[in-house]
CSV table of C-alpha atoms in Angstrom, one decimal:
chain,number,residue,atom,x,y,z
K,1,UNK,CA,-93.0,-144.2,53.8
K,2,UNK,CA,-95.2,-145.4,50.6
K,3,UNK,CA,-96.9,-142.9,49.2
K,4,UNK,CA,-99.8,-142.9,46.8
K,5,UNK,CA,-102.5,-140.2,45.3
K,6,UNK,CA,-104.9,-140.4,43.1
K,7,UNK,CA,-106.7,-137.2,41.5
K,8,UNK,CA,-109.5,-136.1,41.3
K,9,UNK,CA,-110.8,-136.8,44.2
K,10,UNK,CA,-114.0,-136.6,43.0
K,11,UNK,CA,-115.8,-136.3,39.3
K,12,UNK,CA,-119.1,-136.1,38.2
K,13,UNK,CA,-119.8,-136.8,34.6
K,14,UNK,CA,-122.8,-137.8,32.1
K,15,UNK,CA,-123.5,-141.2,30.9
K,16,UNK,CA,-121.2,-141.8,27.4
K,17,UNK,CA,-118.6,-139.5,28.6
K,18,UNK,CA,-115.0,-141.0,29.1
K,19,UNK,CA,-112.9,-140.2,31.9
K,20,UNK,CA,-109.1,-140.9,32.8
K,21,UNK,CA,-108.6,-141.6,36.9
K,22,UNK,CA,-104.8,-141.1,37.9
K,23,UNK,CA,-102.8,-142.6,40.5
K,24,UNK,CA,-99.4,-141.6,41.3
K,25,UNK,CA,-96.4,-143.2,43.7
K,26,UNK,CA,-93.7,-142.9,45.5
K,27,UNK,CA,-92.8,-146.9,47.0
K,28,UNK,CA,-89.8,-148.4,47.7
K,29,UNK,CA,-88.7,-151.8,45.7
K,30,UNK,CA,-92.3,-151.7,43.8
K,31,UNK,CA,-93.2,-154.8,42.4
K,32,UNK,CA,-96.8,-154.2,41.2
K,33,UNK,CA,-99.5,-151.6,41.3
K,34,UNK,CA,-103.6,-152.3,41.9
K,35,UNK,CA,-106.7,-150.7,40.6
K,36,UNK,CA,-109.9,-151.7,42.6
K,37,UNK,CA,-113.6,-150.7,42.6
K,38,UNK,CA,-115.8,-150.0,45.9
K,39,UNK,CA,-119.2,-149.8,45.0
K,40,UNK,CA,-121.2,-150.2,48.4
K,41,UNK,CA,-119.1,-152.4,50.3
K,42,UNK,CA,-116.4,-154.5,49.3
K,43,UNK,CA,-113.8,-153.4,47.2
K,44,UNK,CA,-113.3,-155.7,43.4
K,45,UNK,CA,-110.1,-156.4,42.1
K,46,UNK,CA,-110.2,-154.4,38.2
K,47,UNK,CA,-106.3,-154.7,37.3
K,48,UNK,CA,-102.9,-155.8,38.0
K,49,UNK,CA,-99.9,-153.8,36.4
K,50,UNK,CA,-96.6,-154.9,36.5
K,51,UNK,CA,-94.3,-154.1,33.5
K,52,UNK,CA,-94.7,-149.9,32.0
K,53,UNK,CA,-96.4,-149.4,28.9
K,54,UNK,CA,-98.9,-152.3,28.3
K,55,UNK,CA,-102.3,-151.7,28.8
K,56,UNK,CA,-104.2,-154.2,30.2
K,57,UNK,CA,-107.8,-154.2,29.1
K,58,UNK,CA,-111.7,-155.2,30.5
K,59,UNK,CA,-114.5,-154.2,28.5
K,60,UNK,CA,-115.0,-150.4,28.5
K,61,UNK,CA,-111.8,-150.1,31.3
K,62,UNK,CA,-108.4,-150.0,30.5
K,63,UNK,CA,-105.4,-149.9,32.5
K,64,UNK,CA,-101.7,-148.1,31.7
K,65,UNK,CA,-98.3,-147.9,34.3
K,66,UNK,CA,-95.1,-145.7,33.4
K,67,UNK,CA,-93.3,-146.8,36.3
K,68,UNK,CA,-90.4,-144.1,34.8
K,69,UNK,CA,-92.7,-141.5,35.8
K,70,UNK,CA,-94.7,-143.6,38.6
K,71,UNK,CA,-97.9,-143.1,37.5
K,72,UNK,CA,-101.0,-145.3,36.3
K,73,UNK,CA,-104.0,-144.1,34.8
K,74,UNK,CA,-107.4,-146.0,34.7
K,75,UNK,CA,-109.7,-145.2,31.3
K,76,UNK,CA,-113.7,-145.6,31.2
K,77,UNK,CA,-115.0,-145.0,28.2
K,78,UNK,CA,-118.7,-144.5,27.3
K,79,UNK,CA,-119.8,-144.5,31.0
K,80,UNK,CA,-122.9,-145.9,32.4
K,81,UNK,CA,-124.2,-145.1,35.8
K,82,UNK,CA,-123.0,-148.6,37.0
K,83,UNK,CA,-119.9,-147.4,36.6
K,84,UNK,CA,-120.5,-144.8,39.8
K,85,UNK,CA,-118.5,-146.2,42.3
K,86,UNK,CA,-114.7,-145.2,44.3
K,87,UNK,CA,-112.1,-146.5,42.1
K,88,UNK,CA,-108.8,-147.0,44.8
K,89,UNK,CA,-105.5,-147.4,43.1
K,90,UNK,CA,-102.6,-149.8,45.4
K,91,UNK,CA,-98.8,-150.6,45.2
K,92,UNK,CA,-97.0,-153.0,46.2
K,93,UNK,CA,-93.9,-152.9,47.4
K,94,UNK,CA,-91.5,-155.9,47.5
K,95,UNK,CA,-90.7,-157.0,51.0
K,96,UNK,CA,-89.3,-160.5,50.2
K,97,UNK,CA,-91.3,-163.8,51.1
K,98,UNK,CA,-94.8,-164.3,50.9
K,99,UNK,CA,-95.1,-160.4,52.4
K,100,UNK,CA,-97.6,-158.5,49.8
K,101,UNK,CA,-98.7,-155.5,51.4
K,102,UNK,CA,-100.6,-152.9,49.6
K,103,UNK,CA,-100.4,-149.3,50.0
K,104,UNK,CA,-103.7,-147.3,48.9
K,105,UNK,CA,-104.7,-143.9,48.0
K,106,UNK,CA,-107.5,-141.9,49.4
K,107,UNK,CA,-109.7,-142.8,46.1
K,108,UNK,CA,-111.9,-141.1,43.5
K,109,UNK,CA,-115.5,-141.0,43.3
K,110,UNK,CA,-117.0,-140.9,40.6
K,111,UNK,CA,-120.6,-140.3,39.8
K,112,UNK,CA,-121.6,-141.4,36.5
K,113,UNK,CA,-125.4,-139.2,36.3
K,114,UNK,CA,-128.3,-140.3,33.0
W,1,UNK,CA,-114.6,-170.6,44.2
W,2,UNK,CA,-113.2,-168.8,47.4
W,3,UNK,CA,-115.6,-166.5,49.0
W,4,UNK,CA,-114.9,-164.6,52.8
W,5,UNK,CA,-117.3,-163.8,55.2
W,6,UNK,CA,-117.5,-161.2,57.6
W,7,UNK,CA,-119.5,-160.4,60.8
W,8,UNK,CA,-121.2,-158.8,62.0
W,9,UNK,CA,-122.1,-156.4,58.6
W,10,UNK,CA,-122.9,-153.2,61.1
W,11,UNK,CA,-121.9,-152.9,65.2
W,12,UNK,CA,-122.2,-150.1,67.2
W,13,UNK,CA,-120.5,-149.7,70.3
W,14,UNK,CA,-120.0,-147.6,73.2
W,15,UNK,CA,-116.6,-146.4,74.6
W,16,UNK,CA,-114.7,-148.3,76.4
W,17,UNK,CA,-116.8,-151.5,75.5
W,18,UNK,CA,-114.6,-154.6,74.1
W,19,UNK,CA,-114.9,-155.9,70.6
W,20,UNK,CA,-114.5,-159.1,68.0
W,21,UNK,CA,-115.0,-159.2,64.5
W,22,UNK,CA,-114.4,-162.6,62.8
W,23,UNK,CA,-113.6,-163.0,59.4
W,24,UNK,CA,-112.8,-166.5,57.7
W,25,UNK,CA,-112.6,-167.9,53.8
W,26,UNK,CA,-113.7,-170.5,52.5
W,27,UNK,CA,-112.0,-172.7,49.4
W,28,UNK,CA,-108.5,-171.9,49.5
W,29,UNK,CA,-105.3,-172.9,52.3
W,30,UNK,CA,-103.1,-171.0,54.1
W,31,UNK,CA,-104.1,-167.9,52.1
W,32,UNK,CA,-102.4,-164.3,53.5
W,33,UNK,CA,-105.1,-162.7,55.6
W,34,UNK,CA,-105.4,-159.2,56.6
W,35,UNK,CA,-107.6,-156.5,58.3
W,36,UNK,CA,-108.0,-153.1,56.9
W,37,UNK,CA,-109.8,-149.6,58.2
W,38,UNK,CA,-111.6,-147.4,56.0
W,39,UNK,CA,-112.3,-143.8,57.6
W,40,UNK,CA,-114.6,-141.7,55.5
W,41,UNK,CA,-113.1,-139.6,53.2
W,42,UNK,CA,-109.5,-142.0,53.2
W,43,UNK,CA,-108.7,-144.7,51.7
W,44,UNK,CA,-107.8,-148.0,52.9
W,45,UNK,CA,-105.0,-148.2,56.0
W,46,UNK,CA,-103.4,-151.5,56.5
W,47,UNK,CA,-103.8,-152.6,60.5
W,48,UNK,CA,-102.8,-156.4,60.8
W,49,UNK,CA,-101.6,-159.1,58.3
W,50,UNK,CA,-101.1,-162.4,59.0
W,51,UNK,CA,-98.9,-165.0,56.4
W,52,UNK,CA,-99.6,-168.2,58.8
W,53,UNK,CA,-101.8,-169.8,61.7
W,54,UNK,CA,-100.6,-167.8,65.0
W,55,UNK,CA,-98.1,-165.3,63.1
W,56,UNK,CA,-99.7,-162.0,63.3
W,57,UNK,CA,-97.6,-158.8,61.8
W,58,UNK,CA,-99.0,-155.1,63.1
W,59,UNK,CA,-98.6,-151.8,60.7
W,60,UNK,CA,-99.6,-148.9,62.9
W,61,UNK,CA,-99.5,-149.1,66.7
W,62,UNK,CA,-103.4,-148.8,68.1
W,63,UNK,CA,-105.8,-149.9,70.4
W,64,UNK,CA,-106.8,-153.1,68.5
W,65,UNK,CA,-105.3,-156.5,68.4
W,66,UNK,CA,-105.6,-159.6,65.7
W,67,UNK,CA,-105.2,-163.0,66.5
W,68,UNK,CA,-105.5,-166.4,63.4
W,69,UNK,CA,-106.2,-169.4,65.7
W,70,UNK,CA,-107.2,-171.5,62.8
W,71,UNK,CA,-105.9,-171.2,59.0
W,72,UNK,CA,-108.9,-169.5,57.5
W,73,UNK,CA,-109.9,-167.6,60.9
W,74,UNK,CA,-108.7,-164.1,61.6
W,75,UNK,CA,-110.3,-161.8,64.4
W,76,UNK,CA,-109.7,-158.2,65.0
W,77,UNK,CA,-110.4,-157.5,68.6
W,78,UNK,CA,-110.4,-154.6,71.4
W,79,UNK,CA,-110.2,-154.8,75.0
W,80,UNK,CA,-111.9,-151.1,75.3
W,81,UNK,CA,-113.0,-149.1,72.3
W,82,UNK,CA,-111.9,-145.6,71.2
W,83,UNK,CA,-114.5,-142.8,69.5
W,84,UNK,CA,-111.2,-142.9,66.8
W,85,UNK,CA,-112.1,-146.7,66.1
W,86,UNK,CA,-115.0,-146.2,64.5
W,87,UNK,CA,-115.2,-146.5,61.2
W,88,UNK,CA,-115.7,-149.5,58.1
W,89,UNK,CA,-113.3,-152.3,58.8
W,90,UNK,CA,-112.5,-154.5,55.8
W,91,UNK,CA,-110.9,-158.8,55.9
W,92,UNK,CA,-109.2,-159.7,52.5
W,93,UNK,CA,-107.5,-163.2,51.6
W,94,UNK,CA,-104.5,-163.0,49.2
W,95,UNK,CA,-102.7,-165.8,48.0
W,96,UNK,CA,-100.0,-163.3,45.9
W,97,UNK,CA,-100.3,-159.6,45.4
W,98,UNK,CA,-103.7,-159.6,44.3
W,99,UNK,CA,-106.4,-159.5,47.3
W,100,UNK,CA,-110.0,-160.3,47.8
W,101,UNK,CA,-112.2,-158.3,50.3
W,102,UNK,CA,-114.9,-159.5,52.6
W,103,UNK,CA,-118.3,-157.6,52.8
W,104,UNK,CA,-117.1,-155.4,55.9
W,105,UNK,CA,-117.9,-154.3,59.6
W,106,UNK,CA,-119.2,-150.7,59.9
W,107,UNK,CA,-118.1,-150.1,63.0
W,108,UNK,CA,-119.6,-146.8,64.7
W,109,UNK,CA,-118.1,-146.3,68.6
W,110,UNK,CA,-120.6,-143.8,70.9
């Protein structure tokens, strides 16, 4: 069974602080791995990672995967409340076809306070 | 641009009442649909993709049932709610790995 976690769970920091969210995985056949962020409702597609070692970058977010160690990490630097929000990490596994199914962890929160 | 609807946005339900929820997209074709469940506190468990019009794959065994009568259509349905089924039920579109949430039911069963 896929397996993903993320830690924290939860994190409360003050606005300019930078924090470092952490996703790790145990999938079989991985192809690709997913960071997303729920605000209220929907959850928004932040990164796709693919290949270990390059980061893949978005403004004040930044994106790593060592997919010899099976982990991700997702970087905010100088954070603004906006930025307050559950930050779910996916994998996908290869299952051949046009079959993507993702596989998430639990999520962090983090509150971003002035 | 593609967007996805959901509806309703909230429902509440007693047990052993029957349910639908309709999703559909708008601006793409024959995108990969699916249905997810948020419970608080967990993240997001995959119930029911679907890769075509008709072809509907299940990932955990349930009380709830999917069906894609048109290509950009996909309903989530129950013929008698569970207290367990409550909780925030989330439609995405996917065209490759990358996938693209509706708005979302929340779902609360009395």
């Amino acid at each position: 069974e896929d397996k993903v976690v993320q830690s924290p769970l939860s994190l409360v920091v003050h606005e300019g602080d930078t924090v470092t969210l952490n996703c790790s995985y145990e999938v079989t056949n991985f192809r690709s791995l997913l960071w997303y962020k729920q605000e209220k409702k929907a959850p928004t597609f932040l990164f796709m990672l693919t290949s270990s070692g390059i980061e893949k970058k978005s403004g004040r977010l930044s994106s790593i995967l060592d997919k010899k160690e099976l982990f991700s990490i997702l970087n905010i630097t100088a954070t603004q409340t906006g930025d307050s929000a559950i930050y779910l990490c996916a994998v996908e596994r290869n299952s051949g076809g046009s079959n993507y199914k993702l596989t998430f962890g639990k999520g962090t929160l983090l509150t971003v306070n002035p | 641009s593609q967007t996805i609807h959901q509806w309703p946005a909230t429902l509440v339900q007693p047990v052993g009442s029957p349910l639908s929820l309709e999703c559909t997209v708008e601006g793409t074709s024959n995108p990969n649909l699916y249905w997810y469940r948020q419970a608080a506190g967990r993240g997001l468990q995959l119930l029911f993709y679907s890769v075509g019009i008709g072809q509907i794959s299940s990932e955990v065994p349930q009380n709830l049932s999917a069906s894609r009568p048109q290509d950009r259509q996909f309903i989530l349905s129950s013929k008698k709610l569970l207290l367990s089924d409550s909780g925030f039920y989330l439609c995405a579109w996917g065209q490759g790995a990358e996938q693209f949430f509706g708005p979302g039911t929340r779902l609360t069963v009395l």
